[in-house]
């Protein structure tokens, strides 16, 4: 098994569930000696490719130079903070660094509460692990931490803000561009703005992936008050940040930077951003993801399996007509040498382009094995309900492919499922 026996946390890993021995670019060698192509990419935090030489060289130079220390701020911290603020384009913004996306999201909640003097948080999407985000027993009720989930449904957000008018500190959402239309994100943002409630765009997953900083302002037509970033910053090293309006962020002045001035992730982030800028990296990720989705769809059509590929990159989701079929497909793709993020988004890196044809071939092998194993199958297509379930698994919320009332009924089902 891949998990060491003394480690209790059952963090999901890609099938075949073995330990990593080495990795480079888009390839990972596991303990069975097989070299796999990786589409999980550290749950999306590897944007350049594993052990990218530019990032490795920057870290090695930094260590050898003995510049900076873990006791004080450094010029590198200043450079990165200035760059992120410029990329976001929020104006008079301030920033706080953290180690993980969970920390940055928790900090967003705390600054909003301190700034407004209010407690209730209207939330949609995944913002981290811990009791902050535990679902309550009933829909549209607050959990013990004062969090109410509206699941990306505008009508539910309106209800929350109406019922708790004057008590809501923040509307916090993780934008999704696979299962949500820009109009839905725009409606949600406009509702928060109309009610005069602070808005946080949790860009831990989406930020610094298809554009510098966030694509959210262009999608909705205006800026959020706060943003979180993490996975796209440093090619897999632990780094996150909360950035926002200077008056709101002033409440974070006594927060602790849990990495305590460690400059290695900062150096990695600067090297990653430099490389992305020099290579037009964000557009490369978009183009590679779109090409991958198109070729995967072509491969599926040739097998006539009831499988859909949602999204056009750099994130996409593979969804079968049933959960059991998904499990068969994951196993067969692993046997073909392809690591997939089960039940969630596949994420390309810049290195994916180097193995593109081989990746498609391995996916075709996995599809062919699935077709042989299952034969003629029922159902013969991916239903709206099945897509809703898959989207809920990926984004912790409701896709907008069905009317609000239907979405609310299916949300209730998903909340009750194990």
mmCIF file of C-alpha atoms in Angstrom:
data_model
loop_
_atom_site.group_PDB
_atom_site.id
_atom_site.type_symbol
_atom_site.label_atom_id
_atom_site.label_comp_id
_atom_site.label_asym_id
_atom_site.label_seq_id
_atom_site.Cartn_x
_atom_site.Cartn_y
_atom_site.Cartn_z
ATOM 1 C CA UNK A 1 0.000 0.000 0.000
ATOM 2 C CA UNK A 2 1.094 3.579 -0.541
ATOM 3 C CA UNK A 3 0.245 5.023 2.901
ATOM 4 C CA UNK A 4 2.875 4.418 5.614
ATOM 5 C CA UNK A 5 1.308 2.402 8.434
ATOM 6 C CA UNK A 6 2.012 5.014 11.115
ATOM 7 C CA UNK A 7 0.244 7.797 9.165
ATOM 8 C CA UNK A 8 -3.445 7.943 10.002
ATOM 9 C CA UNK A 9 -4.741 10.440 7.412
ATOM 10 C CA UNK A 10 -6.310 8.661 4.432
ATOM 11 C CA UNK A 11 -5.467 11.242 1.783
ATOM 12 C CA UNK A 12 -6.608 9.959 -1.597
ATOM 13 C CA UNK A 13 -3.957 8.972 -4.108
ATOM 14 C CA UNK A 14 -4.354 7.903 -7.700
ATOM 15 C CA UNK A 15 -4.712 4.238 -8.587
ATOM 16 C CA UNK A 16 -2.874 1.898 -8.465
ATOM 17 C CA UNK A 17 -2.246 3.278 -4.976
ATOM 18 C CA UNK A 18 1.527 2.835 -4.837
ATOM 19 C CA UNK A 19 4.333 4.997 -3.504
ATOM 20 C CA UNK A 20 6.145 7.475 -5.703
ATOM 21 C CA UNK A 21 9.815 6.732 -6.349
ATOM 22 C CA UNK A 22 10.694 9.585 -8.699
ATOM 23 C CA UNK A 23 9.109 12.126 -11.009
ATOM 24 C CA UNK A 24 10.058 14.463 -13.810
ATOM 25 C CA UNK A 25 7.889 16.573 -16.063
ATOM 26 C CA UNK A 26 4.624 14.746 -16.700
ATOM 27 C CA UNK A 27 5.955 11.327 -15.646
ATOM 28 C CA UNK A 28 5.926 9.632 -12.248
ATOM 29 C CA UNK A 29 7.658 6.343 -11.438
ATOM 30 C CA UNK A 30 5.860 4.343 -8.753
ATOM 31 C CA UNK A 31 7.089 1.539 -6.534
ATOM 32 C CA UNK A 32 6.066 -1.124 -9.075
ATOM 33 C CA UNK A 33 8.802 0.260 -11.354
ATOM 34 C CA UNK A 34 6.274 1.519 -13.908
ATOM 35 C CA UNK A 35 6.471 5.023 -15.319
ATOM 36 C CA UNK A 36 3.043 6.681 -15.341
ATOM 37 C CA UNK A 37 1.763 9.849 -16.984
ATOM 38 C CA UNK A 38 0.319 12.115 -14.318
ATOM 39 C CA UNK A 39 -2.958 14.000 -14.785
ATOM 40 C CA UNK A 40 -3.540 14.418 -11.059
ATOM 41 C CA UNK A 41 -0.472 16.656 -10.731
ATOM 42 C CA UNK A 42 -0.604 17.047 -6.976
ATOM 43 C CA UNK A 43 -4.330 17.872 -7.129
ATOM 44 C CA UNK A 44 -3.512 20.676 -9.528
ATOM 45 C CA UNK A 45 -0.578 22.330 -7.770
ATOM 46 C CA UNK A 46 2.013 21.183 -10.341
ATOM 47 C CA UNK A 47 1.632 23.675 -13.193
ATOM 48 C CA UNK A 48 5.076 23.501 -14.833
ATOM 49 C CA UNK A 49 5.749 19.798 -14.360
ATOM 50 C CA UNK A 50 7.367 17.735 -11.617
ATOM 51 C CA UNK A 51 10.872 18.860 -10.604
ATOM 52 C CA UNK A 52 10.954 21.611 -13.200
ATOM 53 C CA UNK A 53 14.610 22.523 -13.856
ATOM 54 C CA UNK A 54 14.012 26.282 -13.662
ATOM 55 C CA UNK A 55 12.404 26.035 -10.234
ATOM 56 C CA UNK A 56 14.943 23.485 -8.983
ATOM 57 C CA UNK A 57 17.824 25.683 -10.153
ATOM 58 C CA UNK A 58 16.361 28.765 -8.474
ATOM 59 C CA UNK A 59 16.000 26.894 -5.181
ATOM 60 C CA UNK A 60 19.532 25.454 -5.428
ATOM 61 C CA UNK A 61 21.029 28.911 -6.116
ATOM 62 C CA UNK A 62 19.100 30.348 -3.207
ATOM 63 C CA UNK A 63 20.306 27.672 -0.790
ATOM 64 C CA UNK A 64 23.909 27.963 -1.944
ATOM 65 C CA UNK A 65 23.906 31.767 -1.684
ATOM 66 C CA UNK A 66 22.818 31.686 1.971
ATOM 67 C CA UNK A 67 20.594 34.687 1.281
ATOM 68 C CA UNK A 68 17.748 35.473 3.732
ATOM 69 C CA UNK A 69 16.728 33.419 6.761
ATOM 70 C CA UNK A 70 13.748 32.067 8.674
ATOM 71 C CA UNK A 71 13.990 34.852 11.259
ATOM 72 C CA UNK A 72 13.111 37.957 9.229
ATOM 73 C CA UNK A 73 11.301 39.205 6.160
ATOM 74 C CA UNK A 74 13.385 39.268 2.968
ATOM 75 C CA UNK A 75 13.558 41.184 -0.286
ATOM 76 C CA UNK A 76 12.094 38.108 -1.977
ATOM 77 C CA UNK A 77 8.934 38.383 0.126
ATOM 78 C CA UNK A 78 8.627 42.025 -0.882
ATOM 79 C CA UNK A 79 9.163 41.220 -4.559
ATOM 80 C CA UNK A 80 6.545 38.472 -4.613
ATOM 81 C CA UNK A 81 3.957 40.481 -2.679
ATOM 82 C CA UNK A 82 4.420 43.427 -5.041
ATOM 83 C CA UNK A 83 4.068 41.168 -8.078
ATOM 84 C CA UNK A 84 0.870 39.492 -6.860
ATOM 85 C CA UNK A 85 -0.720 42.836 -5.987
ATOM 86 C CA UNK A 86 0.146 44.141 -9.460
ATOM 87 C CA UNK A 87 -1.212 40.985 -11.121
ATOM 88 C CA UNK A 88 -4.527 41.227 -9.283
ATOM 89 C CA UNK A 89 -4.941 44.912 -10.134
ATOM 90 C CA UNK A 90 -7.151 45.728 -7.163
ATOM 91 C CA UNK A 91 -5.611 49.133 -6.511
ATOM 92 C CA UNK A 92 -4.650 49.886 -2.917
ATOM 93 C CA UNK A 93 -4.391 46.243 -1.899
ATOM 94 C CA UNK A 94 -2.572 44.508 0.934
ATOM 95 C CA UNK A 95 -1.501 40.890 1.248
ATOM 96 C CA UNK A 96 -0.807 38.197 3.851
ATOM 97 C CA UNK A 97 1.208 35.037 3.179
ATOM 98 C CA UNK A 98 0.339 31.595 4.552
ATOM 99 C CA UNK A 99 1.388 28.008 3.873
ATOM 100 C CA UNK A 100 -1.852 26.401 2.670
ATOM 101 C CA UNK A 101 -5.097 27.255 0.956
ATOM 102 C CA UNK A 102 -7.015 26.202 4.063
ATOM 103 C CA UNK A 103 -5.143 28.814 6.109
ATOM 104 C CA UNK A 104 -5.721 31.566 3.559
ATOM 105 C CA UNK A 105 -9.455 30.814 3.454
ATOM 106 C CA UNK A 106 -9.705 30.783 7.225
ATOM 107 C CA UNK A 107 -7.899 34.131 7.281
ATOM 108 C CA UNK A 108 -10.436 35.541 4.799
ATOM 109 C CA UNK A 109 -13.261 34.598 7.160
ATOM 110 C CA UNK A 110 -11.489 36.148 10.127
ATOM 111 C CA UNK A 111 -10.648 39.471 8.469
ATOM 112 C CA UNK A 112 -14.214 39.808 7.174
ATOM 113 C CA UNK A 113 -15.631 39.198 10.644
ATOM 114 C CA UNK A 114 -13.196 41.587 12.284
ATOM 115 C CA UNK A 115 -13.778 44.306 9.679
ATOM 116 C CA UNK A 116 -17.584 44.089 9.699
ATOM 117 C CA UNK A 117 -18.318 42.993 13.252
ATOM 118 C CA UNK A 118 -20.624 40.346 11.779
ATOM 119 C CA UNK A 119 -20.444 36.553 12.101
ATOM 120 C CA UNK A 120 -22.396 34.749 9.347
ATOM 121 C CA UNK A 121 -20.469 33.550 6.270
ATOM 122 C CA UNK A 122 -22.334 32.616 3.065
ATOM 123 C CA UNK A 123 -20.190 29.985 1.364
ATOM 124 C CA UNK A 124 -20.087 27.990 -1.868
ATOM 125 C CA UNK A 125 -17.403 25.510 -2.850
ATOM 126 C CA UNK A 126 -14.498 23.869 -1.067
ATOM 127 C CA UNK A 127 -12.424 26.138 1.175
ATOM 128 C CA UNK A 128 -10.384 23.615 3.141
ATOM 129 C CA UNK A 129 -10.663 20.893 5.721
ATOM 130 C CA UNK A 130 -11.675 21.271 9.359
ATOM 131 C CA UNK A 131 -14.761 21.998 11.426
ATOM 132 C CA UNK A 132 -15.092 25.488 9.943
ATOM 133 C CA UNK A 133 -16.733 23.937 6.888
ATOM 134 C CA UNK A 134 -18.723 20.996 8.299
ATOM 135 C CA UNK A 135 -22.222 20.776 6.784
ATOM 136 C CA UNK A 136 -25.080 21.411 9.231
ATOM 137 C CA UNK A 137 -28.032 19.068 9.586
ATOM 138 C CA UNK A 138 -30.441 21.227 7.577
ATOM 139 C CA UNK A 139 -30.137 23.170 4.330
ATOM 140 C CA UNK A 140 -29.578 26.940 4.703
ATOM 141 C CA UNK A 141 -28.826 26.738 8.406
ATOM 142 C CA UNK A 142 -25.526 27.833 9.901
ATOM 143 C CA UNK A 143 -23.075 25.290 11.233
ATOM 144 C CA UNK A 144 -21.383 25.772 14.598
ATOM 145 C CA UNK A 145 -18.830 28.075 12.937
ATOM 146 C CA UNK A 146 -21.478 30.349 11.437
ATOM 147 C CA UNK A 147 -21.057 29.062 7.864
ATOM 148 C CA UNK A 148 -24.125 28.726 5.606
ATOM 149 C CA UNK A 149 -23.663 26.981 2.248
ATOM 150 C CA UNK A 150 -25.604 28.240 -0.778
ATOM 151 C CA UNK A 151 -24.025 25.731 -3.211
ATOM 152 C CA UNK A 152 -23.598 28.248 -6.089
ATOM 153 C CA UNK A 153 -27.386 28.611 -6.476
ATOM 154 C CA UNK A 154 -28.237 32.344 -6.789
ATOM 155 C CA UNK A 155 -31.721 31.820 -5.374
ATOM 156 C CA UNK A 156 -30.246 30.199 -2.259
ATOM 157 C CA UNK A 157 -27.752 33.036 -1.810
ATOM 158 C CA UNK A 158 -30.608 35.534 -1.993
ATOM 159 C CA UNK A 159 -32.466 33.625 0.727
ATOM 160 C CA UNK A 160 -29.416 33.550 2.986
ATOM 161 C CA UNK A 161 -28.746 37.268 2.624
ATOM 162 C CA UNK A 162 -32.411 38.132 3.144
ATOM 163 C CA UNK A 163 -32.830 35.957 6.244
ATOM 164 C CA UNK A 164 -29.588 37.174 7.801
ATOM 165 C CA UNK A 165 -29.552 40.765 6.539
ATOM 166 C CA UNK A 166 -27.175 42.804 8.651
ATOM 167 C CA UNK A 167 -25.432 39.726 10.043
ATOM 168 C CA UNK A 168 -23.495 38.431 6.992
ATOM 169 C CA UNK A 169 -19.794 39.276 7.069
ATOM 170 C CA UNK A 170 -18.768 37.670 3.784
ATOM 171 C CA UNK A 171 -19.911 35.864 0.662
ATOM 172 C CA UNK A 172 -17.150 33.382 -0.186
ATOM 173 C CA UNK A 173 -17.128 31.280 -3.336
ATOM 174 C CA UNK A 174 -14.666 29.108 -5.236
ATOM 175 C CA UNK A 175 -15.294 29.863 -8.913
ATOM 176 C CA UNK A 176 -15.709 26.909 -11.242
ATOM 177 C CA UNK A 177 -15.365 27.214 -15.020
ATOM 178 C CA UNK A 178 -16.185 23.590 -15.894
ATOM 179 C CA UNK A 179 -19.710 23.230 -14.513
ATOM 180 C CA UNK A 180 -20.783 26.879 -14.078
ATOM 181 C CA UNK A 181 -21.582 29.471 -16.730
ATOM 182 C CA UNK A 182 -20.016 32.935 -16.359
ATOM 183 C CA UNK A 183 -23.550 34.345 -16.032
ATOM 184 C CA UNK A 184 -24.083 32.302 -12.870
ATOM 185 C CA UNK A 185 -20.880 33.595 -11.301
ATOM 186 C CA UNK A 186 -21.886 37.110 -12.360
ATOM 187 C CA UNK A 187 -25.311 36.759 -10.732
ATOM 188 C CA UNK A 188 -23.773 35.549 -7.487
ATOM 189 C CA UNK A 189 -21.257 38.395 -7.410
ATOM 190 C CA UNK A 190 -23.940 40.976 -8.221
ATOM 191 C CA UNK A 191 -26.190 39.692 -5.426
ATOM 192 C CA UNK A 192 -23.377 40.169 -2.902
ATOM 193 C CA UNK A 193 -22.590 43.614 -4.289
ATOM 194 C CA UNK A 194 -26.251 44.684 -4.256
ATOM 195 C CA UNK A 195 -26.571 43.651 -0.606
ATOM 196 C CA UNK A 196 -23.370 45.475 0.315
ATOM 197 C CA UNK A 197 -21.678 42.313 1.605
ATOM 198 C CA UNK A 198 -17.957 41.681 1.235
ATOM 199 C CA UNK A 199 -17.101 39.182 -1.514
ATOM 200 C CA UNK A 200 -14.153 36.763 -1.452
ATOM 201 C CA UNK A 201 -13.097 34.866 -4.558
ATOM 202 C CA UNK A 202 -11.408 31.714 -3.281
ATOM 203 C CA UNK A 203 -8.968 31.151 -6.138
ATOM 204 C CA UNK A 204 -6.880 28.510 -4.350
ATOM 205 C CA UNK A 205 -7.617 26.102 -7.227
ATOM 206 C CA UNK A 206 -8.250 28.398 -10.203
ATOM 207 C CA UNK A 207 -5.823 31.243 -9.548
ATOM 208 C CA UNK A 208 -2.633 31.558 -11.621
ATOM 209 C CA UNK A 209 -3.774 28.730 -13.870
ATOM 210 C CA UNK A 210 -5.388 30.143 -17.020
ATOM 211 C CA UNK A 211 -4.352 33.775 -16.453
ATOM 212 C CA UNK A 212 -2.113 35.714 -14.125
ATOM 213 C CA UNK A 213 -3.894 36.008 -10.806
ATOM 214 C CA UNK A 214 -7.653 35.605 -11.324
ATOM 215 C CA UNK A 215 -10.036 35.336 -14.278
ATOM 216 C CA UNK A 216 -12.929 36.155 -11.928
ATOM 217 C CA UNK A 217 -13.009 39.962 -12.490
ATOM 218 C CA UNK A 218 -13.319 39.497 -16.244
ATOM 219 C CA UNK A 219 -16.002 36.828 -15.798
ATOM 220 C CA UNK A 220 -18.221 38.920 -13.509
ATOM 221 C CA UNK A 221 -17.321 42.458 -14.591
ATOM 222 C CA UNK A 222 -15.808 43.763 -11.357
ATOM 223 C CA UNK A 223 -13.378 42.866 -8.571
ATOM 224 C CA UNK A 224 -14.037 40.867 -5.451
ATOM 225 C CA UNK A 225 -12.977 42.488 -2.189
ATOM 226 C CA UNK A 226 -10.699 39.570 -1.270
ATOM 227 C CA UNK A 227 -8.869 36.804 -3.156
ATOM 228 C CA UNK A 228 -7.064 33.666 -2.011
ATOM 229 C CA UNK A 229 -4.338 31.990 -4.085
ATOM 230 C CA UNK A 230 -2.293 28.826 -3.537
ATOM 231 C CA UNK A 231 -2.051 25.952 -6.019
ATOM 232 C CA UNK A 232 -0.891 27.992 -9.006
ATOM 233 C CA UNK A 233 1.780 29.944 -7.166
ATOM 234 C CA UNK A 234 4.872 27.796 -6.654
ATOM 235 C CA UNK A 235 4.723 24.557 -8.694
ATOM 236 C CA UNK A 236 3.925 22.341 -5.739
ATOM 237 C CA UNK A 237 5.690 24.074 -2.865
ATOM 238 C CA UNK A 238 3.608 25.104 0.126
ATOM 239 C CA UNK A 239 2.539 28.717 -0.285
ATOM 240 C CA UNK A 240 -0.724 30.620 -0.185
ATOM 241 C CA UNK A 241 -1.872 34.172 0.269
ATOM 242 C CA UNK A 242 -4.876 36.335 1.032
ATOM 243 C CA UNK A 243 -5.018 39.635 -0.831
ATOM 244 C CA UNK A 244 -7.660 42.315 -0.700
ATOM 245 C CA UNK A 245 -8.753 45.858 -0.081
ATOM 246 C CA UNK A 246 -6.303 47.599 2.212
ATOM 247 C CA UNK A 247 -9.010 48.708 4.661
ATOM 248 C CA UNK A 248 -10.290 45.138 5.039
ATOM 249 C CA UNK A 249 -6.832 43.562 5.152
ATOM 250 C CA UNK A 250 -5.752 45.896 7.960
ATOM 251 C CA UNK A 251 -7.582 43.482 10.264
ATOM 252 C CA UNK A 252 -4.965 40.818 9.452
ATOM 253 C CA UNK A 253 -2.067 42.747 10.970
ATOM 254 C CA UNK A 254 -1.717 40.363 13.924
ATOM 255 C CA UNK A 255 -2.088 37.131 11.929
ATOM 256 C CA UNK A 256 0.863 34.731 12.016
ATOM 257 C CA UNK A 257 2.706 33.681 8.854
ATOM 258 C CA UNK A 258 2.936 29.974 9.659
ATOM 259 C CA UNK A 259 5.876 29.316 7.321
ATOM 260 C CA UNK A 260 7.757 31.833 9.473
ATOM 261 C CA UNK A 261 9.737 33.589 6.727
ATOM 262 C CA UNK A 262 10.834 30.418 4.927
ATOM 263 C CA UNK A 263 12.025 31.791 1.588
ATOM 264 C CA UNK A 264 12.182 28.535 -0.400
ATOM 265 C CA UNK A 265 8.484 28.622 -1.425
ATOM 266 C CA UNK A 266 8.851 32.339 -2.177
ATOM 267 C CA UNK A 267 11.815 31.704 -4.480
ATOM 268 C CA UNK A 268 9.908 28.857 -6.141
ATOM 269 C CA UNK A 269 6.929 31.149 -6.729
ATOM 270 C CA UNK A 270 9.079 33.868 -8.282
ATOM 271 C CA UNK A 271 10.759 31.320 -10.574
ATOM 272 C CA UNK A 272 7.392 29.820 -11.530
ATOM 273 C CA UNK A 273 5.904 33.213 -12.348
ATOM 274 C CA UNK A 274 8.980 34.264 -14.335
ATOM 275 C CA UNK A 275 8.829 31.081 -16.398
ATOM 276 C CA UNK A 276 5.102 31.410 -16.987
ATOM 277 C CA UNK A 277 5.584 34.991 -18.167
ATOM 278 C CA UNK A 278 8.520 34.136 -20.450
ATOM 279 C CA UNK A 279 6.791 31.113 -22.021
ATOM 280 C CA UNK A 280 3.224 32.470 -22.226
ATOM 281 C CA UNK A 281 2.564 29.632 -19.813
ATOM 282 C CA UNK A 282 -1.028 30.344 -18.841
ATOM 283 C CA UNK A 283 -2.173 30.337 -22.454
ATOM 284 C CA UNK A 284 -0.137 27.180 -23.021
ATOM 285 C CA UNK A 285 -2.075 25.491 -20.212
ATOM 286 C CA UNK A 286 -5.377 26.634 -21.709
ATOM 287 C CA UNK A 287 -4.457 25.411 -25.203
ATOM 288 C CA UNK A 288 -3.117 22.080 -23.958
ATOM 289 C CA UNK A 289 -6.194 21.491 -21.822
ATOM 290 C CA UNK A 290 -8.537 22.300 -24.700
ATOM 291 C CA UNK A 291 -6.647 20.009 -27.076
ATOM 292 C CA UNK A 292 -6.609 17.223 -24.496
ATOM 293 C CA UNK A 293 -10.355 17.497 -23.885
ATOM 294 C CA UNK A 294 -11.048 17.422 -27.636
ATOM 295 C CA UNK A 295 -8.875 14.352 -28.257
ATOM 296 C CA UNK A 296 -10.314 12.548 -25.243
ATOM 297 C CA UNK A 297 -13.820 13.191 -26.574
ATOM 298 C CA UNK A 298 -12.796 11.796 -29.958
ATOM 299 C CA UNK A 299 -11.393 8.686 -28.288
ATOM 300 C CA UNK A 300 -14.604 8.185 -26.302
ATOM 301 C CA UNK A 301 -16.765 8.531 -29.436
ATOM 302 C CA UNK A 302 -14.825 5.763 -31.151
ATOM 303 C CA UNK A 303 -15.638 3.366 -28.306
ATOM 304 C CA UNK A 304 -19.279 4.482 -27.997
ATOM 305 C CA UNK A 305 -18.940 4.272 -24.216
ATOM 306 C CA UNK A 306 -21.307 6.536 -22.222
ATOM 307 C CA UNK A 307 -18.549 8.844 -21.003
ATOM 308 C CA UNK A 308 -18.349 12.634 -21.184
ATOM 309 C CA UNK A 309 -15.391 14.989 -20.894
ATOM 310 C CA UNK A 310 -16.448 18.249 -19.254
ATOM 311 C CA UNK A 311 -14.359 21.400 -19.473
ATOM 312 C CA UNK A 312 -11.916 22.704 -22.033
ATOM 313 C CA UNK A 313 -8.830 23.129 -19.909
ATOM 314 C CA UNK A 314 -6.689 23.658 -18.068
ATOM 315 C CA UNK A 315 -9.004 21.670 -15.758
ATOM 316 C CA UNK A 316 -11.408 18.998 -17.000
ATOM 317 C CA UNK A 317 -13.501 16.160 -15.592
ATOM 318 C CA UNK A 318 -14.066 12.637 -16.922
ATOM 319 C CA UNK A 319 -17.587 11.426 -16.086
ATOM 320 C CA UNK A 320 -19.093 8.015 -16.882
ATOM 321 C CA UNK A 321 -22.795 7.181 -16.967
ATOM 322 C CA UNK A 322 -22.520 5.500 -13.565
ATOM 323 C CA UNK A 323 -20.200 5.430 -10.566
ATOM 324 C CA UNK A 324 -19.331 1.718 -11.079
ATOM 325 C CA UNK A 325 -18.283 2.484 -14.660
ATOM 326 C CA UNK A 326 -16.082 5.288 -13.343
ATOM 327 C CA UNK A 327 -14.326 2.808 -11.073
ATOM 328 C CA UNK A 328 -13.692 0.380 -13.934
ATOM 329 C CA UNK A 329 -12.325 3.198 -16.097
ATOM 330 C CA UNK A 330 -9.987 4.453 -13.356
ATOM 331 C CA UNK A 331 -8.595 0.961 -12.837
ATOM 332 C CA UNK A 332 -8.053 0.360 -16.543
ATOM 333 C CA UNK A 333 -6.417 3.745 -17.081
ATOM 334 C CA UNK A 334 -4.068 3.032 -14.172
ATOM 335 C CA UNK A 335 -3.223 -0.335 -15.729
ATOM 336 C CA UNK A 336 -2.458 1.539 -18.963
ATOM 337 C CA UNK A 337 -0.054 3.844 -17.104
ATOM 338 C CA UNK A 338 -2.251 6.908 -16.574
ATOM 339 C CA UNK A 339 -2.749 8.508 -13.147
ATOM 340 C CA UNK A 340 -6.164 10.175 -12.776
ATOM 341 C CA UNK A 341 -7.719 12.205 -9.972
ATOM 342 C CA UNK A 342 -10.718 10.033 -9.176
ATOM 343 C CA UNK A 343 -14.069 11.809 -8.998
ATOM 344 C CA UNK A 344 -12.474 15.210 -9.426
ATOM 345 C CA UNK A 345 -10.701 17.434 -11.939
ATOM 346 C CA UNK A 346 -7.796 16.369 -14.122
ATOM 347 C CA UNK A 347 -5.136 19.083 -14.329
ATOM 348 C CA UNK A 348 -2.620 19.602 -17.122
ATOM 349 C CA UNK A 349 0.841 21.041 -16.565
ATOM 350 C CA UNK A 350 3.144 22.595 -19.141
ATOM 351 C CA UNK A 351 4.875 19.209 -19.283
ATOM 352 C CA UNK A 352 1.666 17.511 -20.452
ATOM 353 C CA UNK A 353 2.316 18.790 -23.973
ATOM 354 C CA UNK A 354 5.555 16.764 -24.081
ATOM 355 C CA UNK A 355 3.669 13.481 -23.600
ATOM 356 C CA UNK A 356 0.420 14.444 -25.322
ATOM 357 C CA UNK A 357 0.257 11.686 -27.941
ATOM 358 C CA UNK A 358 1.328 8.996 -25.494
ATOM 359 C CA UNK A 359 -1.235 10.222 -22.961
ATOM 360 C CA UNK A 360 -4.034 9.926 -25.523
ATOM 361 C CA UNK A 361 -2.822 6.445 -26.468
ATOM 362 C CA UNK A 362 -2.876 5.313 -22.836
ATOM 363 C CA UNK A 363 -6.365 6.760 -22.407
ATOM 364 C CA UNK A 364 -7.482 4.850 -25.505
ATOM 365 C CA UNK A 365 -6.031 1.642 -24.057
ATOM 366 C CA UNK A 366 -7.944 2.259 -20.824
ATOM 367 C CA UNK A 367 -11.149 2.925 -22.767
ATOM 368 C CA UNK A 368 -10.741 -0.221 -24.861
ATOM 369 C CA UNK A 369 -10.208 -2.351 -21.757
ATOM 370 C CA UNK A 370 -13.290 -0.785 -20.175
ATOM 371 C CA UNK A 371 -15.363 -1.490 -23.275
ATOM 372 C CA UNK A 372 -14.244 -5.132 -23.332
ATOM 373 C CA UNK A 373 -14.865 -5.562 -19.627
ATOM 374 C CA UNK A 374 -18.342 -4.032 -19.544
ATOM 375 C CA UNK A 375 -19.715 -4.812 -22.993
ATOM 376 C CA UNK A 376 -23.055 -3.181 -23.887
ATOM 377 C CA UNK A 377 -23.985 -1.025 -20.899
ATOM 378 C CA UNK A 378 -26.958 0.675 -19.306
ATOM 379 C CA UNK A 379 -27.465 3.558 -19.055
ATOM 380 C CA UNK A 380 -26.269 4.503 -22.513
ATOM 381 C CA UNK A 381 -25.587 8.166 -21.776
ATOM 382 C CA UNK A 382 -24.590 10.483 -18.944
ATOM 383 C CA UNK A 383 -27.835 11.782 -17.451
ATOM 384 C CA UNK A 384 -28.298 15.292 -16.078
ATOM 385 C CA UNK A 385 -28.547 13.771 -12.608
ATOM 386 C CA UNK A 386 -25.274 11.891 -13.058
ATOM 387 C CA UNK A 387 -23.533 15.042 -14.279
ATOM 388 C CA UNK A 388 -24.940 16.919 -11.299
ATOM 389 C CA UNK A 389 -23.507 14.281 -8.953
ATOM 390 C CA UNK A 390 -20.096 14.424 -10.634
ATOM 391 C CA UNK A 391 -20.040 18.210 -10.529
ATOM 392 C CA UNK A 392 -21.008 18.168 -6.851
ATOM 393 C CA UNK A 393 -18.082 15.845 -6.148
ATOM 394 C CA UNK A 394 -15.676 18.151 -7.971
ATOM 395 C CA UNK A 395 -16.850 21.596 -6.827
ATOM 396 C CA UNK A 396 -18.805 20.929 -3.607
ATOM 397 C CA UNK A 397 -21.793 22.637 -5.145
ATOM 398 C CA UNK A 398 -24.484 22.608 -7.808
ATOM 399 C CA UNK A 399 -23.906 22.909 -11.531
ATOM 400 C CA UNK A 400 -26.281 25.293 -13.294
ATOM 401 C CA UNK A 401 -27.407 22.823 -15.989
ATOM 402 C CA UNK A 402 -30.808 22.387 -14.294
ATOM 403 C CA UNK A 403 -33.328 24.916 -12.887
ATOM 404 C CA UNK A 404 -32.837 26.079 -9.321
ATOM 405 C CA UNK A 405 -35.663 24.019 -7.835
ATOM 406 C CA UNK A 406 -34.322 20.801 -9.344
ATOM 407 C CA UNK A 407 -30.826 21.705 -8.165
ATOM 408 C CA UNK A 408 -32.108 22.254 -4.623
ATOM 409 C CA UNK A 409 -33.785 18.820 -4.594
ATOM 410 C CA UNK A 410 -30.613 17.135 -5.813
ATOM 411 C CA UNK A 411 -28.486 19.086 -3.317
ATOM 412 C CA UNK A 412 -30.602 17.576 -0.553
ATOM 413 C CA UNK A 413 -29.870 14.105 -1.956
ATOM 414 C CA UNK A 414 -26.128 14.759 -2.143
ATOM 415 C CA UNK A 415 -26.064 16.078 1.423
ATOM 416 C CA UNK A 416 -27.611 12.818 2.629
ATOM 417 C CA UNK A 417 -25.337 10.524 0.599
ATOM 418 C CA UNK A 418 -22.435 8.825 2.443
#
